[in-house]
PDB file of C-alpha atoms in Angstrom:
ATOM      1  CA  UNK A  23      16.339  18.964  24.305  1.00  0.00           C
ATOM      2  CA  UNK A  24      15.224  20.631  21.092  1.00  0.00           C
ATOM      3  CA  UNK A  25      17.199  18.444  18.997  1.00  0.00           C
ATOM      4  CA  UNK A  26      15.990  15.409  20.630  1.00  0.00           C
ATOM      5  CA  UNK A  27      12.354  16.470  20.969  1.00  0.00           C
ATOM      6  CA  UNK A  28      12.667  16.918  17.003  1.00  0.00           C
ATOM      7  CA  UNK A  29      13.934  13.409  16.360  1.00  0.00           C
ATOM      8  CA  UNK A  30      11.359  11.576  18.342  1.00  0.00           C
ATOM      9  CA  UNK A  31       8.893  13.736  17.004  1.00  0.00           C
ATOM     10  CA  UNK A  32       9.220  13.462  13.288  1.00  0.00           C
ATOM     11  CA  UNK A  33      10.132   9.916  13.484  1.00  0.00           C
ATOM     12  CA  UNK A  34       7.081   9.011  14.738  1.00  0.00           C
ATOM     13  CA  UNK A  35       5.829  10.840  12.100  1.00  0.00           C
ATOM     14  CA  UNK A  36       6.814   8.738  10.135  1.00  0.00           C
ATOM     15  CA  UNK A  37       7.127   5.391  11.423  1.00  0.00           C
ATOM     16  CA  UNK A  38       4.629   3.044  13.473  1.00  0.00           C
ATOM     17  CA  UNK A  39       4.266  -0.309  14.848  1.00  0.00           C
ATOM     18  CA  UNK A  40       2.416  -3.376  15.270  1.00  0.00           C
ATOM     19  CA  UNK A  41       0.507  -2.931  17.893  1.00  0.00           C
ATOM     20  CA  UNK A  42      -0.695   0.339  17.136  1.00  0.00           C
ATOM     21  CA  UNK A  43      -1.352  -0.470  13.737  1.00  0.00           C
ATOM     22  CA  UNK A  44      -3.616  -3.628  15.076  1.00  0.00           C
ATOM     23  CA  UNK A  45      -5.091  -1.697  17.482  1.00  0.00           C
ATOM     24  CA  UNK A  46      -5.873   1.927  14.779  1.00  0.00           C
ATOM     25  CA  UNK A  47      -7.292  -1.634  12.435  1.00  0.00           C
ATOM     26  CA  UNK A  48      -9.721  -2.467  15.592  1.00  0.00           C
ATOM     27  CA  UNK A  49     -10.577   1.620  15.836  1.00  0.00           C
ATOM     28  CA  UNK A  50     -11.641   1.878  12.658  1.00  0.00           C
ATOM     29  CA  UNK A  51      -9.114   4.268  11.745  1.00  0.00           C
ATOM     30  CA  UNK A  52      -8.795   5.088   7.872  1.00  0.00           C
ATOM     31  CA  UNK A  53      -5.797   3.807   6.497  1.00  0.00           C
ATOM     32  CA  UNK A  54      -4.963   1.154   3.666  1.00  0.00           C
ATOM     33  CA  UNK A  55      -2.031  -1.399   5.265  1.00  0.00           C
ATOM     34  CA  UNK A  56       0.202  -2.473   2.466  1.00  0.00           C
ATOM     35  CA  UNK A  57       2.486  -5.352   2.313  1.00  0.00           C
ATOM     36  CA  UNK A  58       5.477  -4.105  -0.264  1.00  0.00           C
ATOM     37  CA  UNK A  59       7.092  -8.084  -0.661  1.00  0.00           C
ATOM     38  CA  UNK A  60       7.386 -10.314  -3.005  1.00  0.00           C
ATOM     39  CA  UNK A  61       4.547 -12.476  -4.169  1.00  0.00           C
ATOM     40  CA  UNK A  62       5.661 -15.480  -2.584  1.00  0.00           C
ATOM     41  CA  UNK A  63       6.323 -13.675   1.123  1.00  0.00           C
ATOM     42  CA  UNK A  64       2.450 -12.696   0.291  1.00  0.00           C
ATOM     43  CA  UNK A  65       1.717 -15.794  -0.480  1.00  0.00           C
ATOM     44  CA  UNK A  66       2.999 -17.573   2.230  1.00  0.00           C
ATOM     45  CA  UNK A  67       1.595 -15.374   4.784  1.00  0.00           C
ATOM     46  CA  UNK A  68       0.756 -11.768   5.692  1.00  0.00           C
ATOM     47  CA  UNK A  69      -1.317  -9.679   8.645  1.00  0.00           C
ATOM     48  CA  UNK A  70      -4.782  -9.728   8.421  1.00  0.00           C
ATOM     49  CA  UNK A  71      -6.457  -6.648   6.893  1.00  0.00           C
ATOM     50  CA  UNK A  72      -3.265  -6.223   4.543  1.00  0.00           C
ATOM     51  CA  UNK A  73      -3.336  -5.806   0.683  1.00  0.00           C
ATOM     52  CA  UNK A  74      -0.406  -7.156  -1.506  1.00  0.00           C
ATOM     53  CA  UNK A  75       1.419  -4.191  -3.719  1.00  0.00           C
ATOM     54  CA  UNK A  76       4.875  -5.073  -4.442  1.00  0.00           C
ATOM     55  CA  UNK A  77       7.045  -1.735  -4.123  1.00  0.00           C
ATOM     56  CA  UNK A  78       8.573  -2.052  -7.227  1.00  0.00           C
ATOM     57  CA  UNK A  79       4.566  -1.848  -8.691  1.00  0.00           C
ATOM     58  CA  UNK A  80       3.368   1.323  -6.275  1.00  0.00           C
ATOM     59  CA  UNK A  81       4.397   3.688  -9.018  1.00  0.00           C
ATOM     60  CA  UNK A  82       2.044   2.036 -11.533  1.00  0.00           C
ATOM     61  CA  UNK A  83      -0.529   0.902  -8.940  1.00  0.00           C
ATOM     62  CA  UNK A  84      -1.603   3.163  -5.913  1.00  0.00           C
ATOM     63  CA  UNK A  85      -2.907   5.585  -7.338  1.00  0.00           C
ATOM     64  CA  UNK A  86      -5.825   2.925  -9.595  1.00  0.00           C
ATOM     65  CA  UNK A  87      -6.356   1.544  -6.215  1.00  0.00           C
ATOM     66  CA  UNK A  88      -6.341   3.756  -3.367  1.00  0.00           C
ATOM     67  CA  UNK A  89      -7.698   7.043  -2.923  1.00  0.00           C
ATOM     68  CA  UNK A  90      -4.262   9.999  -2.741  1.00  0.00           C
ATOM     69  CA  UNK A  91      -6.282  11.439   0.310  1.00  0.00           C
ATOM     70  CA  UNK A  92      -5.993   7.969   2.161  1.00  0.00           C
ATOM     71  CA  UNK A  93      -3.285   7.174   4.905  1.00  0.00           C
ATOM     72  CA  UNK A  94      -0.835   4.299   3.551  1.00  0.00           C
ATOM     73  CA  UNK A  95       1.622   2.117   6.419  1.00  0.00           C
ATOM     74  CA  UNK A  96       3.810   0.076   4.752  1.00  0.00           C
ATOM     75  CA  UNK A  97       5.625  -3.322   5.790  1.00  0.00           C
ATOM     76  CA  UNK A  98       8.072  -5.631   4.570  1.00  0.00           C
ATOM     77  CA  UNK A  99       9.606  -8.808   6.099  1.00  0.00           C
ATOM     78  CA  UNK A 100      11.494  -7.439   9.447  1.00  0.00           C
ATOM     79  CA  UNK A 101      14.257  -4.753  10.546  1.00  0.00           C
ATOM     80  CA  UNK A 102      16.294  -6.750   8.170  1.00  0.00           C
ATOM     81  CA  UNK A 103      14.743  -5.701   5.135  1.00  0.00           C
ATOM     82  CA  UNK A 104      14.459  -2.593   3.628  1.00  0.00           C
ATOM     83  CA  UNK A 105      11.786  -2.716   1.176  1.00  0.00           C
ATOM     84  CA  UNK A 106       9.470  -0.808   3.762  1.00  0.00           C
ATOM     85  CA  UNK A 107      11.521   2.455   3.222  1.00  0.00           C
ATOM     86  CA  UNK A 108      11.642   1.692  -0.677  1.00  0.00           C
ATOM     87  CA  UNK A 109       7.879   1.352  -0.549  1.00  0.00           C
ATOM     88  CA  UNK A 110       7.250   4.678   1.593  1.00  0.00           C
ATOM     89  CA  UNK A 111       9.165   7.131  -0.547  1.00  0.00           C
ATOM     90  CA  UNK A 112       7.192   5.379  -3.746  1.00  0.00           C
ATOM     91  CA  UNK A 113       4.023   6.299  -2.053  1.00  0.00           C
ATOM     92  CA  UNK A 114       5.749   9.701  -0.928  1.00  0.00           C
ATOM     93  CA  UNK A 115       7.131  10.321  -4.157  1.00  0.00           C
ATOM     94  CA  UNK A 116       3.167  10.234  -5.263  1.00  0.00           C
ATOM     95  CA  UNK A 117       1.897  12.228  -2.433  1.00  0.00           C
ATOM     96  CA  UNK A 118       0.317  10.221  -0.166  1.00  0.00           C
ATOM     97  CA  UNK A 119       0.933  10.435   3.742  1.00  0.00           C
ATOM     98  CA  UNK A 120       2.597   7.208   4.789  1.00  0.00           C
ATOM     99  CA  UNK A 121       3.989   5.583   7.740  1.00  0.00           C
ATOM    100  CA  UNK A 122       6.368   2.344   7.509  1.00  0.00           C
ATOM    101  CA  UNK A 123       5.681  -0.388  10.419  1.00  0.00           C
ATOM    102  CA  UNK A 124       8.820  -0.964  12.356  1.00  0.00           C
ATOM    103  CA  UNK A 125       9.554  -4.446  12.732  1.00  0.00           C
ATOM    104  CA  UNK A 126       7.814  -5.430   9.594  1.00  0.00           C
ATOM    105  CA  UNK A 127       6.408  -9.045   8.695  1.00  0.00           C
ATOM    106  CA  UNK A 128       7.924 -10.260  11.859  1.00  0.00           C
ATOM    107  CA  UNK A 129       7.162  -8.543  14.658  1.00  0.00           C
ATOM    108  CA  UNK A 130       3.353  -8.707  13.645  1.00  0.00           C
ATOM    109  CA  UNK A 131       3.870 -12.657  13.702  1.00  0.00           C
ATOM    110  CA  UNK A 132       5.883 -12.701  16.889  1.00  0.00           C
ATOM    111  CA  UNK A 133       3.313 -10.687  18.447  1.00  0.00           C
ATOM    112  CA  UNK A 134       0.391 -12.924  17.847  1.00  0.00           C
ATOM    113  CA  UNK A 135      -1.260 -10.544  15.653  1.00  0.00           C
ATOM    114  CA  UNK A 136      -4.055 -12.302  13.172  1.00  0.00           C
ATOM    115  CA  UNK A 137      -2.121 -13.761   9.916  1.00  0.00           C
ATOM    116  CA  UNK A 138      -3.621 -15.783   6.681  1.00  0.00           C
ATOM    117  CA  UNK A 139      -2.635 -16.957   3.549  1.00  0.00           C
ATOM    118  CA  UNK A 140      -4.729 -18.156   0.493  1.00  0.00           C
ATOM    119  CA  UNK A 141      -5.594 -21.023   2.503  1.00  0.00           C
ATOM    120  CA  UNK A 142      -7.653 -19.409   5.751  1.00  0.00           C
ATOM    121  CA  UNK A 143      -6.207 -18.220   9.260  1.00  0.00           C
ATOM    122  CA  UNK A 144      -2.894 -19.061  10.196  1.00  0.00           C
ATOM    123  CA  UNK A 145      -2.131 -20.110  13.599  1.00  0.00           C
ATOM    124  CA  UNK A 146      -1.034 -17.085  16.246  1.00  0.00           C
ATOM    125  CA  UNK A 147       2.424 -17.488  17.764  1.00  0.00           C
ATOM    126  CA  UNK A 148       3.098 -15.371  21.124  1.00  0.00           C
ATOM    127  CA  UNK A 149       6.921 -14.639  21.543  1.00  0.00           C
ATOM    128  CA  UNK A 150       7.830 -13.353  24.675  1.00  0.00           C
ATOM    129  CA  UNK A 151      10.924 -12.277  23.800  1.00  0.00           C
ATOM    130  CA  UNK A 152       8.874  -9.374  21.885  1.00  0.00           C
ATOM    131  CA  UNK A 153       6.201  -8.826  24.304  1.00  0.00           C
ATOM    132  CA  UNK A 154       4.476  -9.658  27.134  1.00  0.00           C
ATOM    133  CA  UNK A 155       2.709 -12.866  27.371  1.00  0.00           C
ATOM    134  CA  UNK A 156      -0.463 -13.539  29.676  1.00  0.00           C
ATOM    135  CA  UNK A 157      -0.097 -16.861  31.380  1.00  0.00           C
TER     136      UNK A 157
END
């Protein structure tokens, strides 16, 4: 039980989701949400509330734009991809506590959750193969 009470524990140290990062953006909670892609993903559409810092650039950029003492979760396009976990240990590597959002780019579209792009709002999609859906 030990072993497994370990596991779960530090890996949700580590790691969040979606929803809870939607719902610790509608608590107010301190954190800054980054989106590790490429500038096109960016550009073609990210969550709400997210800023745009390729991994490859955290190095040279985090720490001229947010504060070491502030929480980082990181994303990248889905399970698929691991440019989340290349992003984390960059902001790791610099000292700041970070959490990588399981499911990435999208699970946050295929639960609905508020995306835009240069051009406004985009529209919300509700997959209930992912979650529940209210009729």
């Amino acid at each position: 039980m030990t072993d497994a009470l370990s596991y779960f524990a530090g890996k949700l140290a580590h790691e969040t989701d979606a929803s809870d990062v939607y719902a610790a953006q509608h608590a107010g909670e301190a954190f800054v949400f980054v989106d590790v892609r490429s500038a096109d993903a960016w550009a073609q559409g990210h969550p709400v509330g997210a800023v745009h810092i390729p991994y490859r650039d955290i190095a040279e950029r985090a720490p001229k734009e947010i504060p070491l003492t502030t929480p980082v979760v990181v994303y990248c396009w889905s399970p698929g991809c691991n440019a989340g976990a290349k992003g984390a240990v960059e902001f790791a590597r610099l000292g700041y506590a970070v959490k990588e959002m399981i499911g990435g780019y999208e699970y946050w579209v295929r639960e609905g959750l508020p995306t835009e792009n240069a051009h406004g709002v985009l529209p919300r999609v509700f997959d209930p193969q992912v979650m529940y859906v209210r009729p």
